PDB file of C-alpha atoms in Angstrom:
ATOM      1  CA  UNK F   1     -35.003   4.909   2.438  1.00  0.00           C
ATOM      2  CA  UNK F   2     -33.890   5.401   6.062  1.00  0.00           C
ATOM      3  CA  UNK F   3     -34.278   8.409   8.311  1.00  0.00           C
ATOM      4  CA  UNK F   4     -30.670   9.471   7.786  1.00  0.00           C
ATOM      5  CA  UNK F   5     -31.076   9.366   3.996  1.00  0.00           C
ATOM      6  CA  UNK F   6     -34.211  11.501   4.207  1.00  0.00           C
ATOM      7  CA  UNK F   7     -32.513  14.025   6.452  1.00  0.00           C
ATOM      8  CA  UNK F   8     -29.322  14.145   4.402  1.00  0.00           C
ATOM      9  CA  UNK F   9     -30.514  16.432   1.625  1.00  0.00           C
ATOM     10  CA  UNK F  10     -33.028  18.642   3.365  1.00  0.00           C
ATOM     11  CA  UNK F  11     -31.759  19.742   6.764  1.00  0.00           C
ATOM     12  CA  UNK F  12     -28.432  20.851   8.182  1.00  0.00           C
ATOM     13  CA  UNK F  13     -26.899  18.166  10.392  1.00  0.00           C
ATOM     14  CA  UNK F  14     -26.943  20.514  13.381  1.00  0.00           C
ATOM     15  CA  UNK F  15     -30.756  20.581  13.102  1.00  0.00           C
ATOM     16  CA  UNK F  16     -31.085  16.799  13.274  1.00  0.00           C
ATOM     17  CA  UNK F  17     -32.086  14.939  16.412  1.00  0.00           C
ATOM     18  CA  UNK F  18     -28.916  14.573  18.493  1.00  0.00           C
ATOM     19  CA  UNK F  19     -29.014  10.752  18.238  1.00  0.00           C
ATOM     20  CA  UNK F  20     -28.804  11.020  14.437  1.00  0.00           C
ATOM     21  CA  UNK F  21     -25.915  13.481  14.288  1.00  0.00           C
ATOM     22  CA  UNK F  22     -22.768  11.592  13.169  1.00  0.00           C
ATOM     23  CA  UNK F  23     -20.469  13.198  15.750  1.00  0.00           C
ATOM     24  CA  UNK F  24     -22.729  12.435  18.705  1.00  0.00           C
ATOM     25  CA  UNK F  25     -23.487   9.004  17.283  1.00  0.00           C
ATOM     26  CA  UNK F  26     -19.753   8.229  17.186  1.00  0.00           C
ATOM     27  CA  UNK F  27     -19.220   9.510  20.727  1.00  0.00           C
ATOM     28  CA  UNK F  28     -22.159   7.589  22.184  1.00  0.00           C
ATOM     29  CA  UNK F  29     -22.197   4.395  20.095  1.00  0.00           C
ATOM     30  CA  UNK F  30     -18.683   4.160  18.643  1.00  0.00           C
ATOM     31  CA  UNK F  31     -17.361   4.062  15.087  1.00  0.00           C
ATOM     32  CA  UNK F  32     -19.037   0.755  14.218  1.00  0.00           C
ATOM     33  CA  UNK F  33     -22.433   2.473  14.367  1.00  0.00           C
ATOM     34  CA  UNK F  34     -21.546   4.892  11.550  1.00  0.00           C
ATOM     35  CA  UNK F  35     -21.777   4.237   7.821  1.00  0.00           C
ATOM     36  CA  UNK F  36     -18.949   5.151   5.436  1.00  0.00           C
ATOM     37  CA  UNK F  37     -20.927   8.238   4.408  1.00  0.00           C
ATOM     38  CA  UNK F  38     -21.358   9.363   8.020  1.00  0.00           C
ATOM     39  CA  UNK F  39     -17.629   8.976   8.693  1.00  0.00           C
ATOM     40  CA  UNK F  40     -16.848  11.019   5.587  1.00  0.00           C
ATOM     41  CA  UNK F  41     -19.381  13.642   6.670  1.00  0.00           C
ATOM     42  CA  UNK F  42     -17.476  14.063   9.932  1.00  0.00           C
ATOM     43  CA  UNK F  43     -14.304  14.760   7.949  1.00  0.00           C
ATOM     44  CA  UNK F  44     -16.069  17.203   5.619  1.00  0.00           C
ATOM     45  CA  UNK F  45     -17.632  19.007   8.611  1.00  0.00           C
ATOM     46  CA  UNK F  46     -19.827  21.213   6.395  1.00  0.00           C
ATOM     47  CA  UNK F  47     -21.869  20.776   3.260  1.00  0.00           C
ATOM     48  CA  UNK F  48     -22.729  23.260   0.507  1.00  0.00           C
ATOM     49  CA  UNK F  49     -25.752  25.599   0.394  1.00  0.00           C
ATOM     50  CA  UNK F  50     -28.793  23.298   0.600  1.00  0.00           C
ATOM     51  CA  UNK F  51     -26.607  20.197   0.614  1.00  0.00           C
ATOM     52  CA  UNK F  52     -25.701  18.720   4.011  1.00  0.00           C
ATOM     53  CA  UNK F  53     -22.271  17.259   4.753  1.00  0.00           C
ATOM     54  CA  UNK F  54     -23.828  13.793   4.696  1.00  0.00           C
ATOM     55  CA  UNK F  55     -25.374  14.278   1.274  1.00  0.00           C
ATOM     56  CA  UNK F  56     -22.063  15.601  -0.013  1.00  0.00           C
ATOM     57  CA  UNK F  57     -20.338  12.547   1.478  1.00  0.00           C
ATOM     58  CA  UNK F  58     -22.833  10.267  -0.269  1.00  0.00           C
ATOM     59  CA  UNK F  59     -22.116  12.000  -3.584  1.00  0.00           C
ATOM     60  CA  UNK F  60     -18.366  11.548  -3.085  1.00  0.00           C
ATOM     61  CA  UNK F  61     -18.866   7.841  -2.405  1.00  0.00           C
ATOM     62  CA  UNK F  62     -21.125   7.514  -5.439  1.00  0.00           C
ATOM     63  CA  UNK F  63     -18.399   9.099  -7.582  1.00  0.00           C
ATOM     64  CA  UNK F  64     -16.076   6.383  -6.255  1.00  0.00           C
ATOM     65  CA  UNK F  65     -18.551   3.559  -6.980  1.00  0.00           C
ATOM     66  CA  UNK F  66     -19.146   3.302  -3.193  1.00  0.00           C
ATOM     67  CA  UNK F  67     -15.671   1.812  -2.917  1.00  0.00           C
ATOM     68  CA  UNK F  68     -13.175   3.240  -0.425  1.00  0.00           C
ATOM     69  CA  UNK F  69     -10.320   1.698  -2.403  1.00  0.00           C
ATOM     70  CA  UNK F  70     -11.387   3.742  -5.432  1.00  0.00           C
ATOM     71  CA  UNK F  71     -11.839   6.841  -3.273  1.00  0.00           C
ATOM     72  CA  UNK F  72      -8.251   6.425  -2.097  1.00  0.00           C
ATOM     73  CA  UNK F  73      -7.040   6.811  -5.694  1.00  0.00           C
ATOM     74  CA  UNK F  74      -8.552  10.275  -6.197  1.00  0.00           C
ATOM     75  CA  UNK F  75      -6.370  13.364  -5.995  1.00  0.00           C
ATOM     76  CA  UNK F  76      -7.272  16.918  -4.950  1.00  0.00           C
ATOM     77  CA  UNK F  77      -8.209  18.083  -8.449  1.00  0.00           C
ATOM     78  CA  UNK F  78     -10.473  15.099  -9.041  1.00  0.00           C
ATOM     79  CA  UNK F  79     -12.304  15.643  -5.743  1.00  0.00           C
ATOM     80  CA  UNK F  80     -12.700  19.364  -6.434  1.00  0.00           C
ATOM     81  CA  UNK F  81     -14.739  18.602  -9.552  1.00  0.00           C
ATOM     82  CA  UNK F  82     -17.636  17.748  -7.232  1.00  0.00           C
ATOM     83  CA  UNK F  83     -19.646  20.850  -6.341  1.00  0.00           C
ATOM     84  CA  UNK F  84     -19.162  21.649  -2.683  1.00  0.00           C
ATOM     85  CA  UNK F  85     -15.661  20.201  -2.372  1.00  0.00           C
ATOM     86  CA  UNK F  86     -12.839  22.736  -2.226  1.00  0.00           C
ATOM     87  CA  UNK F  87      -9.144  22.301  -1.594  1.00  0.00           C
ATOM     88  CA  UNK F  88      -9.568  22.157   2.185  1.00  0.00           C
ATOM     89  CA  UNK F  89     -12.181  19.384   2.115  1.00  0.00           C
ATOM     90  CA  UNK F  90     -10.288  17.441  -0.569  1.00  0.00           C
ATOM     91  CA  UNK F  91      -7.014  17.673   1.352  1.00  0.00           C
ATOM     92  CA  UNK F  92      -8.734  16.563   4.565  1.00  0.00           C
ATOM     93  CA  UNK F  93     -10.179  13.451   2.907  1.00  0.00           C
ATOM     94  CA  UNK F  94      -6.894  12.509   1.244  1.00  0.00           C
ATOM     95  CA  UNK F  95      -5.009  12.993   4.523  1.00  0.00           C
ATOM     96  CA  UNK F  96      -7.458  10.725   6.380  1.00  0.00           C
ATOM     97  CA  UNK F  97      -7.174   7.975   3.772  1.00  0.00           C
ATOM     98  CA  UNK F  98      -3.382   8.243   3.803  1.00  0.00           C
ATOM     99  CA  UNK F  99      -3.368   7.901   7.597  1.00  0.00           C
ATOM    100  CA  UNK F 100      -5.374   4.697   7.180  1.00  0.00           C
ATOM    101  CA  UNK F 101      -2.788   3.337   4.754  1.00  0.00           C
ATOM    102  CA  UNK F 102       0.084   4.287   7.034  1.00  0.00           C
ATOM    103  CA  UNK F 103      -1.642   2.744  10.036  1.00  0.00           C
ATOM    104  CA  UNK F 104      -1.945  -0.558   8.203  1.00  0.00           C
ATOM    105  CA  UNK F 105       1.665  -0.345   7.017  1.00  0.00           C
ATOM    106  CA  UNK F 106       2.837   0.515  10.529  1.00  0.00           C
ATOM    107  CA  UNK F 107       0.986  -2.472  11.948  1.00  0.00           C
ATOM    108  CA  UNK F 108       2.676  -4.778   9.471  1.00  0.00           C
ATOM    109  CA  UNK F 109       6.108  -3.291  10.104  1.00  0.00           C
ATOM    110  CA  UNK F 110       5.644  -3.557  13.873  1.00  0.00           C
ATOM    111  CA  UNK F 111       5.689  -7.334  13.447  1.00  0.00           C
ATOM    112  CA  UNK F 112       9.391  -6.810  12.654  1.00  0.00           C
ATOM    113  CA  UNK F 113      10.012 -10.253  11.148  1.00  0.00           C
ATOM    114  CA  UNK F 114       9.065 -11.083   7.547  1.00  0.00           C
ATOM    115  CA  UNK F 115       8.897 -14.848   7.176  1.00  0.00           C
ATOM    116  CA  UNK F 116       7.516 -15.349   3.656  1.00  0.00           C
ATOM    117  CA  UNK F 117       6.239 -13.667   0.511  1.00  0.00           C
ATOM    118  CA  UNK F 118       2.700 -13.368   1.822  1.00  0.00           C
ATOM    119  CA  UNK F 119       3.808 -11.384   4.856  1.00  0.00           C
ATOM    120  CA  UNK F 120       5.913  -9.126   2.647  1.00  0.00           C
ATOM    121  CA  UNK F 121       2.909  -8.567   0.375  1.00  0.00           C
ATOM    122  CA  UNK F 122       0.653  -7.761   3.344  1.00  0.00           C
ATOM    123  CA  UNK F 123       3.142  -5.094   4.351  1.00  0.00           C
ATOM    124  CA  UNK F 124       3.475  -3.559   0.892  1.00  0.00           C
ATOM    125  CA  UNK F 125      -0.129  -3.740  -0.345  1.00  0.00           C
ATOM    126  CA  UNK F 126      -1.486  -0.851   1.792  1.00  0.00           C
ATOM    127  CA  UNK F 127       1.433   1.308   0.662  1.00  0.00           C
ATOM    128  CA  UNK F 128       1.504   0.505  -3.052  1.00  0.00           C
ATOM    129  CA  UNK F 129      -1.833  -1.096  -3.926  1.00  0.00           C
ATOM    130  CA  UNK F 130      -3.602   2.196  -4.734  1.00  0.00           C
ATOM    131  CA  UNK F 131      -0.696   3.981  -6.439  1.00  0.00           C
ATOM    132  CA  UNK F 132      -1.460   5.168  -9.965  1.00  0.00           C
ATOM    133  CA  UNK F 133       2.240   5.218 -10.882  1.00  0.00           C
ATOM    134  CA  UNK F 134       4.837   2.501 -10.419  1.00  0.00           C
ATOM    135  CA  UNK F 135       7.076   2.699  -7.356  1.00  0.00           C
ATOM    136  CA  UNK F 136       9.885   0.407  -6.258  1.00  0.00           C
ATOM    137  CA  UNK F 137      10.411  -0.299  -2.562  1.00  0.00           C
ATOM    138  CA  UNK F 138      13.046  -2.351  -0.768  1.00  0.00           C
ATOM    139  CA  UNK F 139      12.776  -3.969   2.649  1.00  0.00           C
ATOM    140  CA  UNK F 140      16.160  -4.274   4.337  1.00  0.00           C
ATOM    141  CA  UNK F 141      16.493  -7.138   6.833  1.00  0.00           C
ATOM    142  CA  UNK F 142      19.102  -8.487   9.221  1.00  0.00           C
ATOM    143  CA  UNK F 143      20.278 -12.102   9.478  1.00  0.00           C
ATOM    144  CA  UNK F 144      17.145 -13.102  11.461  1.00  0.00           C
ATOM    145  CA  UNK F 145      14.861 -11.556   8.793  1.00  0.00           C
ATOM    146  CA  UNK F 146      13.941  -8.713  11.134  1.00  0.00           C
ATOM    147  CA  UNK F 147      13.087  -5.516   9.267  1.00  0.00           C
ATOM    148  CA  UNK F 148      15.647  -2.746   9.551  1.00  0.00           C
ATOM    149  CA  UNK F 149      14.108  -0.259   7.140  1.00  0.00           C
ATOM    150  CA  UNK F 150      11.684   0.166   4.227  1.00  0.00           C
ATOM    151  CA  UNK F 151      12.854   2.499   1.445  1.00  0.00           C
ATOM    152  CA  UNK F 152      11.197   3.796  -1.707  1.00  0.00           C
ATOM    153  CA  UNK F 153      14.061   3.690  -4.208  1.00  0.00           C
ATOM    154  CA  UNK F 154      12.217   4.764  -7.351  1.00  0.00           C
ATOM    155  CA  UNK F 155       9.048   6.562  -8.463  1.00  0.00           C
ATOM    156  CA  UNK F 156       8.055   6.225 -12.098  1.00  0.00           C
ATOM    157  CA  UNK F 157       5.185   6.459 -14.531  1.00  0.00           C
ATOM    158  CA  UNK F 158       2.170   4.311 -15.252  1.00  0.00           C
ATOM    159  CA  UNK F 159       4.139   1.414 -16.729  1.00  0.00           C
ATOM    160  CA  UNK F 160       7.664   1.607 -15.328  1.00  0.00           C
ATOM    161  CA  UNK F 161       9.862   2.868 -12.493  1.00  0.00           C
ATOM    162  CA  UNK F 162      13.534   2.186 -13.214  1.00  0.00           C
ATOM    163  CA  UNK F 163      15.533   1.681 -10.015  1.00  0.00           C
ATOM    164  CA  UNK F 164      19.285   2.092  -9.569  1.00  0.00           C
ATOM    165  CA  UNK F 165      20.874  -1.098  -8.227  1.00  0.00           C
ATOM    166  CA  UNK F 166      23.746   0.948  -6.783  1.00  0.00           C
ATOM    167  CA  UNK F 167      21.330   2.978  -4.653  1.00  0.00           C
ATOM    168  CA  UNK F 168      19.661  -0.203  -3.377  1.00  0.00           C
ATOM    169  CA  UNK F 169      22.916  -1.870  -2.347  1.00  0.00           C
ATOM    170  CA  UNK F 170      24.538   1.280  -0.981  1.00  0.00           C
ATOM    171  CA  UNK F 171      21.639   1.555   1.472  1.00  0.00           C
ATOM    172  CA  UNK F 172      21.977  -2.138   2.346  1.00  0.00           C
ATOM    173  CA  UNK F 173      25.655  -1.683   3.207  1.00  0.00           C
ATOM    174  CA  UNK F 174      25.008   1.435   5.270  1.00  0.00           C
ATOM    175  CA  UNK F 175      22.252  -0.346   7.225  1.00  0.00           C
ATOM    176  CA  UNK F 176      24.223  -3.557   7.663  1.00  0.00           C
ATOM    177  CA  UNK F 177      21.442  -5.556   5.989  1.00  0.00           C
ATOM    178  CA  UNK F 178      22.186  -9.182   5.095  1.00  0.00           C
ATOM    179  CA  UNK F 179      19.102  -9.668   2.922  1.00  0.00           C
ATOM    180  CA  UNK F 180      16.570  -7.608   1.000  1.00  0.00           C
ATOM    181  CA  UNK F 181      13.071  -7.970  -0.439  1.00  0.00           C
ATOM    182  CA  UNK F 182      12.193  -6.064  -3.590  1.00  0.00           C
ATOM    183  CA  UNK F 183       8.674  -4.877  -4.287  1.00  0.00           C
ATOM    184  CA  UNK F 184       6.923  -2.781  -6.911  1.00  0.00           C
ATOM    185  CA  UNK F 185       3.330  -2.212  -7.958  1.00  0.00           C
ATOM    186  CA  UNK F 186       1.505  -2.709 -11.243  1.00  0.00           C
ATOM    187  CA  UNK F 187      -1.164   0.038 -11.557  1.00  0.00           C
ATOM    188  CA  UNK F 188      -2.774  -1.930 -14.412  1.00  0.00           C
ATOM    189  CA  UNK F 189      -3.725  -4.692 -11.974  1.00  0.00           C
ATOM    190  CA  UNK F 190      -1.868  -7.332 -14.006  1.00  0.00           C
ATOM    191  CA  UNK F 191       0.326  -9.201 -11.533  1.00  0.00           C
ATOM    192  CA  UNK F 192       2.470 -11.107 -14.033  1.00  0.00           C
ATOM    193  CA  UNK F 193       6.128 -10.026 -14.049  1.00  0.00           C
ATOM    194  CA  UNK F 194       7.349  -8.405 -17.255  1.00  0.00           C
ATOM    195  CA  UNK F 195      10.632  -9.264 -18.911  1.00  0.00           C
ATOM    196  CA  UNK F 196      11.962  -5.977 -17.541  1.00  0.00           C
ATOM    197  CA  UNK F 197      10.972  -7.090 -14.020  1.00  0.00           C
ATOM    198  CA  UNK F 198      12.846 -10.376 -14.458  1.00  0.00           C
ATOM    199  CA  UNK F 199      15.911  -8.662 -15.902  1.00  0.00           C
ATOM    200  CA  UNK F 200      15.977  -6.153 -13.047  1.00  0.00           C
ATOM    201  CA  UNK F 201      15.663  -8.954 -10.477  1.00  0.00           C
ATOM    202  CA  UNK F 202      18.534 -10.854 -12.061  1.00  0.00           C
ATOM    203  CA  UNK F 203      20.664  -7.703 -12.072  1.00  0.00           C
ATOM    204  CA  UNK F 204      20.044  -7.095  -8.355  1.00  0.00           C
ATOM    205  CA  UNK F 205      20.715 -10.752  -7.466  1.00  0.00           C
ATOM    206  CA  UNK F 206      24.063 -10.737  -9.302  1.00  0.00           C
ATOM    207  CA  UNK F 207      25.206  -7.442  -7.778  1.00  0.00           C
ATOM    208  CA  UNK F 208      24.011  -8.388  -4.283  1.00  0.00           C
ATOM    209  CA  UNK F 209      25.826 -11.726  -4.443  1.00  0.00           C
ATOM    210  CA  UNK F 210      29.165  -9.917  -4.761  1.00  0.00           C
ATOM    211  CA  UNK F 211      28.429  -8.265  -1.415  1.00  0.00           C
ATOM    212  CA  UNK F 212      27.084 -11.465   0.198  1.00  0.00           C
ATOM    213  CA  UNK F 213      23.583  -9.992   0.394  1.00  0.00           C
ATOM    214  CA  UNK F 214      20.682 -12.354  -0.241  1.00  0.00           C
ATOM    215  CA  UNK F 215      17.687 -11.269  -2.343  1.00  0.00           C
ATOM    216  CA  UNK F 216      14.829 -13.153  -0.682  1.00  0.00           C
ATOM    217  CA  UNK F 217      11.974 -12.204  -2.991  1.00  0.00           C
ATOM    218  CA  UNK F 218      10.585  -9.767  -5.502  1.00  0.00           C
ATOM    219  CA  UNK F 219       6.932  -8.983  -4.800  1.00  0.00           C
ATOM    220  CA  UNK F 220       4.505  -7.411  -7.268  1.00  0.00           C
ATOM    221  CA  UNK F 221       1.337  -5.904  -5.773  1.00  0.00           C
ATOM    222  CA  UNK F 222      -1.886  -4.370  -7.043  1.00  0.00           C
ATOM    223  CA  UNK F 223      -5.364  -3.874  -5.628  1.00  0.00           C
ATOM    224  CA  UNK F 224      -6.288  -7.382  -6.706  1.00  0.00           C
ATOM    225  CA  UNK F 225      -3.514  -9.232  -4.879  1.00  0.00           C
ATOM    226  CA  UNK F 226       0.179 -10.020  -5.106  1.00  0.00           C
ATOM    227  CA  UNK F 227       2.740 -12.083  -6.988  1.00  0.00           C
ATOM    228  CA  UNK F 228       5.795 -13.540  -5.258  1.00  0.00           C
ATOM    229  CA  UNK F 229       8.689 -14.544  -7.501  1.00  0.00           C
ATOM    230  CA  UNK F 230      10.013 -16.688  -4.655  1.00  0.00           C
ATOM    231  CA  UNK F 231       6.727 -18.569  -4.242  1.00  0.00           C
ATOM    232  CA  UNK F 232       6.527 -19.114  -8.011  1.00  0.00           C
ATOM    233  CA  UNK F 233      10.079 -20.492  -8.118  1.00  0.00           C
ATOM    234  CA  UNK F 234      11.409 -17.665 -10.279  1.00  0.00           C
ATOM    235  CA  UNK F 235      14.028 -16.598  -7.748  1.00  0.00           C
ATOM    236  CA  UNK F 236      15.803 -19.943  -8.078  1.00  0.00           C
ATOM    237  CA  UNK F 237      15.639 -19.668 -11.867  1.00  0.00           C
ATOM    238  CA  UNK F 238      17.134 -16.181 -11.780  1.00  0.00           C
ATOM    239  CA  UNK F 239      19.896 -17.306  -9.416  1.00  0.00           C
ATOM    240  CA  UNK F 240      20.751 -20.350 -11.530  1.00  0.00           C
ATOM    241  CA  UNK F 241      21.205 -18.099 -14.536  1.00  0.00           C
ATOM    242  CA  UNK F 242      23.713 -15.894 -12.695  1.00  0.00           C
ATOM    243  CA  UNK F 243      26.002 -18.384 -10.982  1.00  0.00           C
ATOM    244  CA  UNK F 244      26.459 -21.607  -9.031  1.00  0.00           C
ATOM    245  CA  UNK F 245      23.880 -22.098  -6.264  1.00  0.00           C
ATOM    246  CA  UNK F 246      24.863 -23.101  -2.739  1.00  0.00           C
ATOM    247  CA  UNK F 247      22.164 -24.512  -0.463  1.00  0.00           C
ATOM    248  CA  UNK F 248      22.261 -22.998   3.011  1.00  0.00           C
ATOM    249  CA  UNK F 249      20.865 -24.426   6.228  1.00  0.00           C
ATOM    250  CA  UNK F 250      17.086 -24.773   6.198  1.00  0.00           C
ATOM    251  CA  UNK F 251      15.497 -21.434   6.936  1.00  0.00           C
ATOM    252  CA  UNK F 252      12.584 -20.972   9.330  1.00  0.00           C
ATOM    253  CA  UNK F 253      11.611 -17.865   7.423  1.00  0.00           C
ATOM    254  CA  UNK F 254       9.739 -19.610   4.619  1.00  0.00           C
ATOM    255  CA  UNK F 255      12.081 -18.129   1.991  1.00  0.00           C
ATOM    256  CA  UNK F 256      14.231 -20.525  -0.006  1.00  0.00           C
ATOM    257  CA  UNK F 257      17.747 -20.523   1.388  1.00  0.00           C
ATOM    258  CA  UNK F 258      19.900 -20.164  -1.707  1.00  0.00           C
ATOM    259  CA  UNK F 259      22.986 -18.055  -2.199  1.00  0.00           C
ATOM    260  CA  UNK F 260      25.111 -17.695  -5.304  1.00  0.00           C
ATOM    261  CA  UNK F 261      28.745 -18.607  -5.664  1.00  0.00           C
ATOM    262  CA  UNK F 262      30.071 -16.353  -8.381  1.00  0.00           C
ATOM    263  CA  UNK F 263      32.841 -17.970 -10.385  1.00  0.00           C
TER     264      UNK F 263
END
């Protein structure tokens, strides 16, 4: 057991040697020098009675199996069950974790161009990977596959989140998007598309084709990874079932360049 672990439960952080105090340690040595528990202790700021902020942080991590991904799933009420964590501390932790997710999402979006299913999944995973309920998002892109906007078009329950195709395409028309990428999460962790997922994809493809809007992919994400219908060849199958396919010029984007000619 290290010095920090010994100090954690017995003395207030302000009574520690200055080199061991998380705040001073961060200022002097940088964030890499701090453990997950020390970073959480900085957010908590205070502990509870004879429990230092660091010990409280260690207990929070233990409750989350020492996994920040699991910690990110907890809500205010779940965090408050731990003695010493009130609404203020719980809200502070959740806000910090959400900022981390948004930072990652912002980094991905700043790349502007989505060239394949993997890049789309890397954008969506920080946003949807931890969600306990299904959500449907749509990326709207221009002709060069540059991102115009990301929209959440539906929030549902644990096993479904019905989305309105009219809402999706209305936004596409207003933005002047020429293509879209669909994405939703599976809280169960199972990445295989359901029959409902396939039916929904087919419905969007058929409706989008009437407006000359290309559906590039439908991504499913979870904590464990992602599933790309385009990479698995399902997009071509869905398009064949809805109309006659026309091969476009080879695309540098990595997405298959098929459009539908509706009879």
